[in-house]
Amino acid sequence: MAILEARNIGKTYGGVVALKEAGIHVEAGTVHALLGENGAGKSTLIKIMSGAVTPDRGSLTLNGRQVRFRNTGDAAQHGVAVVSQELNLFPDLDILANLYPVTGPRRGPFLDRTGMAQAAAPVLDQLGLNVPVRTRLGDLSLAQRQLVEIARALLTKPRVLILDEPTSALEQASADRLLNVVRVLCEHQVGVVFVSHILEEVMALSDVITVLRNGEVVMEAQDRKSLSMPEVVAAMLGDKTVQAQEKPTLVAPQETAGGELRIVDAGSRGALSGVSLTVRPGEILGLAGLAGSGHQATLELVAGLRRADTGEVRLPSGRRAPNGLRRSIAAGVAVVSGDRRRFGLMLDKPIWENIAQVRAVALGRDGAFLRRTALRARARDHGERMSLRCSSVDQRTGLLSGGNQQKVVLAKWLDAEPSVLLLDDPTRGVDVGAKAEMHTLIRSATQAGTVTMLCSTDVEELASLCDRVAVFYRGKIAAILEGETLTQHTILELMNTGES
Ligand SMILES: Nc1ncnc2c1ncn2[C@@H]1O[C@H](COP(=O)(O)OP(=O)(O)OP(=O)(O)O)[C@@H](O)[C@H]1O
Ligand SMILES: [Mg+2]
């Protein structure tokens, strides 16, 4: 019998149908993958199962009895824990306070911080989060914050654990550790719901698969062993197909395009030393490495988010890269980050304003001349090219699904027609179909003469999208791969050992 079951669930927001008729049942000791395109309704179903959202229709049963959770705290008390896609943490509190948001162990009237830390230690250890628990949450990386949110769910000792894209911010080693934790929980008869756009992971971890399309179940609890990856993708996309991915050969930059981006012997204390790179317009250069090995620091250097203590960075214009993100943007640098909470979207503003923001507002380009209707039309055009799922470009951006918010981030930077395009996990949380479309847009922006640099936790993305990949190891470039040598295998080997 299912521990938790959602049946005939319907949910509409304003005019937007998030779920038409959906359900899922969670069995003890089973990993149930919940898949679907961006906007298919996965997070909505999860929010309903965990008490965050009330459905319009349908029922929820826990151990055979009908339930109605008042909120996520109530669900947690009934043994249903959720790790949400958009993290729900308090940036000003430390890790420990975030781990016990409502009730922690007490000693008399006081919270027992020592007891809390002792209880949390094995869980944090298991997840590989080796940071003092007094660290302020706002000082952690996105991946570390993700692990805190997972640890918090585990500490409630749930019978049902619902994970909404838990690995999308993690690099391979952390993701593997988490997947192992999930396996152990399953052995202890916990029921797991797992949402991910990383299909290899889904195929390796899950026991059964349910697919949603447009708010309806199109594949219900199928045995994963009976399914192939193409069958799963076909169920997700329906009659749409994924565009073929082929890497175009490097074209000569257009005559009007600027010069190269040059990093000359750059060093930054504790993060980088002796890094030299030249990136041509029309080229996508990948930057790979384990966390803290220098690839992200290099991207930050070009973005003006980090100072070079030695050496220099020259933009395609020949000017030195300025300090500070604002000045970098004015100098034609775009920064697309997968961490959309931190960099980037005005969630309470309409989609079109977000897309127009850099070009019209920050750069003041055509702002004074173009009317709203024209900006809206541009936004619609971008939206169509990346199959943005929204009711209109006037919709509030915060109401979009996670993957669709990410498409808005890319659209707003491409709209600014930058000369340097910096991408930091640009397709985090984006579904297979839309990812291919975003890749196509990144390629065509690059071919028009942009210098593009890409950091990604997705090694497959690095290998398939980039013309060359610089692999970093302990603050230095271990090798630059291109042509035949540019494979996922060599990237991984170099990232982990510094040698291939
Ligand atoms: N609070 C809300 N108000 C209005 N519309 C909403 C709201 N929450 C979700 N939606 C809409 O409901 C649909 C389903 O969204 P949901 O977040 O469930 O998708 P998802 O499958 O989780 O997608 P992703 O893979 O991108 O995370 C989307 O069209 C989304 O825009
Ligand atoms: Mg979602």
PDB file of C-alpha atoms and ligand atoms in Angstrom, residues 11-14 16-19 35-45 47 53 85-86 164-165 195 197 212 340 389-391 395-396 398-405 429-431, ligand 1:
ATOM      1  CA  LYS A  11      -4.984  23.304  -9.609  1.00  0.00           C
ATOM      2  CA  THR A  12      -5.481  26.534 -11.531  1.00  0.00           C
ATOM      3  CA  TYR A  13      -3.731  29.831 -10.874  1.00  0.00           C
ATOM      4  CA  GLY A  14      -5.712  32.714 -12.285  1.00  0.00           C
ATOM      5  CA  VAL A  16      -3.195  29.191 -15.816  1.00  0.00           C
ATOM      6  CA  VAL A  17      -3.915  25.501 -15.456  1.00  0.00           C
ATOM      7  CA  ALA A  18      -0.965  24.086 -13.512  1.00  0.00           C
ATOM      8  CA  LEU A  19      -2.526  20.638 -12.953  1.00  0.00           C
ATOM      9  CA  LEU A  35       9.349  13.879 -14.716  1.00  0.00           C
ATOM     10  CA  GLY A  36       8.113  16.401 -17.240  1.00  0.00           C
ATOM     11  CA  GLU A  37       9.020  19.514 -19.194  1.00  0.00           C
ATOM     12  CA  ASN A  38       9.469  22.912 -17.554  1.00  0.00           C
ATOM     13  CA  GLY A  39       6.007  24.017 -16.492  1.00  0.00           C
ATOM     14  CA  ALA A  40       4.485  20.525 -16.684  1.00  0.00           C
ATOM     15  CA  GLY A  41       3.274  20.823 -13.078  1.00  0.00           C
ATOM     16  CA  LYS A  42       5.846  18.813 -11.080  1.00  0.00           C
ATOM     17  CA  SER A  43       6.563  21.428  -8.424  1.00  0.00           C
ATOM     18  CA  THR A  44       2.872  22.237  -8.095  1.00  0.00           C
ATOM     19  CA  LEU A  45       2.043  18.586  -7.413  1.00  0.00           C
ATOM     20  CA  LYS A  47       3.716  21.616  -3.149  1.00  0.00           C
ATOM     21  CA  VAL A  53      -0.387  24.729  -1.690  1.00  0.00           C
ATOM     22  CA  GLN A  85      13.283  23.732  -5.900  1.00  0.00           C
ATOM     23  CA  GLU A  86      13.596  27.357  -4.862  1.00  0.00           C
ATOM     24  CA  ASP A 164      12.515  18.740  -6.213  1.00  0.00           C
ATOM     25  CA  GLU A 165      15.680  18.951  -8.366  1.00  0.00           C
ATOM     26  CA  VAL A 195      12.327  15.276  -9.586  1.00  0.00           C
ATOM     27  CA  HIS A 197      16.072  17.015 -15.395  1.00  0.00           C
ATOM     28  CA  LEU A 212       3.473  14.738 -16.407  1.00  0.00           C
ATOM     29  CA  ARG A 340      18.716  33.185 -10.290  1.00  0.00           C
ATOM     30  CA  ARG A 389       5.793  28.682 -20.990  1.00  0.00           C
ATOM     31  CA  CYS A 390       3.731  31.607 -19.750  1.00  0.00           C
ATOM     32  CA  SER A 391       0.243  33.037 -20.199  1.00  0.00           C
ATOM     33  CA  GLN A 395       2.781  37.654 -16.248  1.00  0.00           C
ATOM     34  CA  ARG A 396       4.705  38.082 -13.005  1.00  0.00           C
ATOM     35  CA  GLY A 398       7.913  34.775  -9.945  1.00  0.00           C
ATOM     36  CA  LEU A 399       4.913  32.765 -11.068  1.00  0.00           C
ATOM     37  CA  LEU A 400       6.864  30.920 -13.757  1.00  0.00           C
ATOM     38  CA  SER A 401       8.154  27.432 -13.125  1.00  0.00           C
ATOM     39  CA  GLY A 402      11.831  27.184 -12.144  1.00  0.00           C
ATOM     40  CA  GLY A 403      13.108  26.218 -15.584  1.00  0.00           C
ATOM     41  CA  ASN A 404      11.075  28.932 -17.261  1.00  0.00           C
ATOM     42  CA  GLN A 405      12.525  31.562 -14.912  1.00  0.00           C
ATOM     43  CA  GLY A 429      16.811  23.164 -14.005  1.00  0.00           C
ATOM     44  CA  VAL A 430      15.956  23.418 -17.690  1.00  0.00           C
ATOM     45  CA  ASP A 431      14.312  20.417 -19.387  1.00  0.00           C
TER      46      ASP A 431
HETATM   47  N1  LIG B   1       1.802  30.724  -7.973  1.00  0.00           N
HETATM   48  C1  LIG B   1       1.560  30.594  -9.289  1.00  0.00           C
HETATM   49  N2  LIG B   1       0.813  31.505  -9.948  1.00  0.00           N
HETATM   50  C2  LIG B   1       0.575  31.383 -11.281  1.00  0.00           C
HETATM   51  N3  LIG B   1       1.024  30.369 -12.038  1.00  0.00           N
HETATM   52  C3  LIG B   1       1.761  29.429 -11.439  1.00  0.00           C
HETATM   53  C4  LIG B   1       2.080  29.487 -10.036  1.00  0.00           C
HETATM   54  N4  LIG B   1       2.837  28.400  -9.725  1.00  0.00           N
HETATM   55  C5  LIG B   1       2.996  27.718 -10.876  1.00  0.00           C
HETATM   56  N5  LIG B   1       2.343  28.322 -11.902  1.00  0.00           N
HETATM   57  C6  LIG B   1       2.268  27.849 -13.283  1.00  0.00           C
HETATM   58  O1  LIG B   1       1.880  26.490 -13.271  1.00  0.00           O
HETATM   59  C7  LIG B   1       2.583  25.740 -14.275  1.00  0.00           C
HETATM   60  C8  LIG B   1       3.285  24.563 -13.631  1.00  0.00           C
HETATM   61  O2  LIG B   1       4.390  25.045 -12.868  1.00  0.00           O
HETATM   62  P1  LIG B   1       5.350  24.111 -12.017  1.00  0.00           P
HETATM   63  O3  LIG B   1       6.208  25.011 -11.223  1.00  0.00           O
HETATM   64  O4  LIG B   1       4.548  23.107 -11.295  1.00  0.00           O
HETATM   65  O5  LIG B   1       6.188  23.405 -13.178  1.00  0.00           O
HETATM   66  P2  LIG B   1       7.406  22.354 -13.084  1.00  0.00           P
HETATM   67  O6  LIG B   1       6.972  21.109 -13.760  1.00  0.00           O
HETATM   68  O7  LIG B   1       7.880  22.246 -11.698  1.00  0.00           O
HETATM   69  O8  LIG B   1       8.509  23.051 -14.011  1.00  0.00           O
HETATM   70  P3  LIG B   1      10.142  23.184 -13.839  1.00  0.00           P
HETATM   71  O9  LIG B   1      10.728  21.951 -14.417  1.00  0.00           O
HETATM   72  O10 LIG B   1      10.481  24.358 -14.711  1.00  0.00           O
HETATM   73  O11 LIG B   1      10.442  23.416 -12.421  1.00  0.00           O
HETATM   74  C9  LIG B   1       3.500  26.729 -14.964  1.00  0.00           C
HETATM   75  O12 LIG B   1       2.883  27.155 -16.163  1.00  0.00           O
HETATM   76  C10 LIG B   1       3.623  27.869 -13.979  1.00  0.00           C
HETATM   77  O13 LIG B   1       3.843  29.088 -14.636  1.00  0.00           O
END
